[in-house]
């Protein structure tokens, strides 16, 4: 049973993609353009967005931590497209860190981008869609938000918060006819995961992630998690009591 209405055809859908310049966002943008969506691309790197758009998408550069620049991008997309049907809030960053390396300043930067940035975008989108009684918001969190994992000290906390945030958004917005999707990728090969020094299990390419994201939205899924061979194992692991979970995580990760 799908928790959101299905999306039958991307053709002509007005999609605002935030965090579009590389990795999962870039692959998703390419796929959306192939499927005939009208795509607006947002992130900080205007040159990368312009090259990606190649004349076929709107470029609205902004920093998600700067509410004024994000508001200008939102206004630009609404004015240029006459509205937004689907918003994908995907911007994020990651710095692997162990407890003994914790630095408050870089932790704060990560919280600002991953959590506050997503809240900044949603604070524009949720009232807009609720008032319209339609539309879709998809938020990229991570399976790192399911439970604590070594090297994900701050990153995992931001993603756990986003999972809770998306659940609560769903409870509020679904009755108003607004679809909410929670995207929880496993390991995807992108500039972000290139920072990981360990061998990433079930690593997939960004193109496969994009295919999963579009298919999940089309199906009306609330949680879009992939690859299933990895995410299902993590889901099972997180059902365990802590006295079983902690030693298993040490054993599996070697950390
Ligand atoms: N790769 C994985 O294995 C994986 C797994 C689970 C979840 N995720 C999540 O998936 C999302 C995309 O990650 P990715 O792996 O594709 O990494 P990526 O290639 O580094 O892409 C991150 C995107 O976010 C944008 N961004 C970063 N800071 C921003 C800011 N302050 N304002 C606006 N845009 C900003 C970047 O663009 P600019 O630099 O141009 O601003 C870029 O387009 C992230 O939320 C990440 O946490 C990734």
Short mmCIF file of N, CA, C and O in Angstrom, two decimals, residues 1-2 18 21-22 29 31 68 71 73 91 100 139-140 144 151 166 182 192 201 211 213 225 240-241 249:
data_model
loop_
_atom_site.label_atom_id
_atom_site.label_comp_id
_atom_site.label_asym_id
_atom_site.label_seq_id
_atom_site.Cartn_x
_atom_site.Cartn_y
_atom_site.Cartn_z
N UNK A 1 0.85 -1.19 0.00
CA UNK A 1 0.00 0.00 0.00
C UNK A 1 0.89 1.25 0.00
O UNK A 1 1.78 1.38 0.83
N UNK A 2 0.62 2.16 -0.96
CA UNK A 2 1.47 3.35 -0.97
C UNK A 2 0.89 4.41 -0.04
O UNK A 2 -0.32 4.59 0.05
N UNK A 18 17.26 20.63 -4.91
CA UNK A 18 18.24 21.37 -4.10
C UNK A 18 19.38 20.41 -3.74
O UNK A 18 19.14 19.35 -3.15
N UNK A 21 24.29 19.81 -7.84
CA UNK A 21 25.48 20.00 -8.69
C UNK A 21 26.35 18.77 -8.84
O UNK A 21 27.18 18.71 -9.74
N UNK A 22 26.23 17.78 -7.94
CA UNK A 22 27.10 16.61 -8.06
C UNK A 22 26.40 15.39 -7.46
O UNK A 22 25.31 15.49 -6.89
N UNK A 29 18.98 14.86 -11.47
CA UNK A 29 18.64 15.94 -12.41
C UNK A 29 18.69 15.43 -13.85
O UNK A 29 17.79 15.71 -14.65
N UNK A 31 18.32 12.43 -14.96
CA UNK A 31 17.22 11.49 -15.22
C UNK A 31 15.89 12.24 -15.36
O UNK A 31 15.06 11.92 -16.21
N UNK A 68 18.19 34.01 2.91
CA UNK A 68 17.85 35.04 1.89
C UNK A 68 18.13 34.50 0.50
O UNK A 68 17.32 34.68 -0.42
N UNK A 71 15.53 31.85 -0.35
CA UNK A 71 14.22 32.47 -0.64
C UNK A 71 14.23 33.05 -2.06
O UNK A 71 13.24 32.91 -2.81
N UNK A 73 15.99 32.00 -4.57
CA UNK A 73 15.93 30.86 -5.51
C UNK A 73 14.49 30.33 -5.61
O UNK A 73 13.98 30.07 -6.70
N UNK A 91 20.49 18.57 -0.50
CA UNK A 91 21.83 19.11 -0.17
C UNK A 91 22.34 18.49 1.12
O UNK A 91 21.59 18.31 2.08
N UNK A 100 37.02 11.06 19.46
CA UNK A 100 38.19 11.77 19.97
C UNK A 100 38.68 12.86 19.03
O UNK A 100 39.61 13.58 19.34
N UNK A 139 12.78 14.42 1.05
CA UNK A 139 13.93 14.84 1.86
C UNK A 139 14.97 13.72 1.87
O UNK A 139 14.63 12.57 2.20
N UNK A 140 16.20 14.04 1.52
CA UNK A 140 17.25 13.02 1.57
C UNK A 140 17.87 12.98 2.96
O UNK A 140 18.53 13.94 3.38
N UNK A 144 22.35 6.11 7.66
CA UNK A 144 23.19 6.45 8.81
C UNK A 144 22.36 7.04 9.94
O UNK A 144 22.83 7.13 11.08
N UNK A 151 32.31 6.64 12.80
CA UNK A 151 32.66 7.70 11.83
C UNK A 151 31.47 8.60 11.47
O UNK A 151 31.64 9.62 10.84
N UNK A 166 10.96 14.27 8.67
CA UNK A 166 10.13 13.85 7.53
C UNK A 166 8.89 13.08 8.00
O UNK A 166 7.81 13.22 7.42
N UNK A 182 10.65 10.24 2.18
CA UNK A 182 11.91 10.19 2.94
C UNK A 182 12.87 9.30 2.17
O UNK A 182 12.60 8.11 1.99
N UNK A 192 31.03 12.81 -1.95
CA UNK A 192 30.84 12.75 -0.49
C UNK A 192 31.41 11.46 0.10
O UNK A 192 32.14 11.49 1.10
N UNK A 201 30.20 -1.34 1.99
CA UNK A 201 29.42 -2.49 1.52
C UNK A 201 28.27 -2.06 0.60
O UNK A 201 27.67 -1.00 0.80
N UNK A 211 17.69 6.35 -10.18
CA UNK A 211 16.60 5.49 -10.69
C UNK A 211 15.69 5.06 -9.54
O UNK A 211 14.46 5.10 -9.65
N UNK A 213 15.22 6.64 -6.69
CA UNK A 213 14.50 7.80 -6.16
C UNK A 213 13.27 8.11 -7.02
O UNK A 213 12.16 8.28 -6.51
N UNK A 225 14.23 3.57 0.27
CA UNK A 225 15.56 3.14 0.76
C UNK A 225 16.16 2.13 -0.20
O UNK A 225 15.47 1.32 -0.78
N UNK A 240 17.61 -4.78 17.09
CA UNK A 240 18.23 -5.54 18.18
C UNK A 240 18.35 -4.70 19.44
O UNK A 240 18.49 -3.47 19.36
N UNK A 241 18.36 -5.36 20.62
CA UNK A 241 18.67 -4.61 21.85
C UNK A 241 20.13 -4.14 21.81
O UNK A 241 20.96 -4.75 21.13
N UNK A 249 27.97 -4.22 15.62
CA UNK A 249 28.46 -3.09 14.80
C UNK A 249 29.99 -3.06 14.83
O UNK A 249 30.65 -2.90 13.80
#
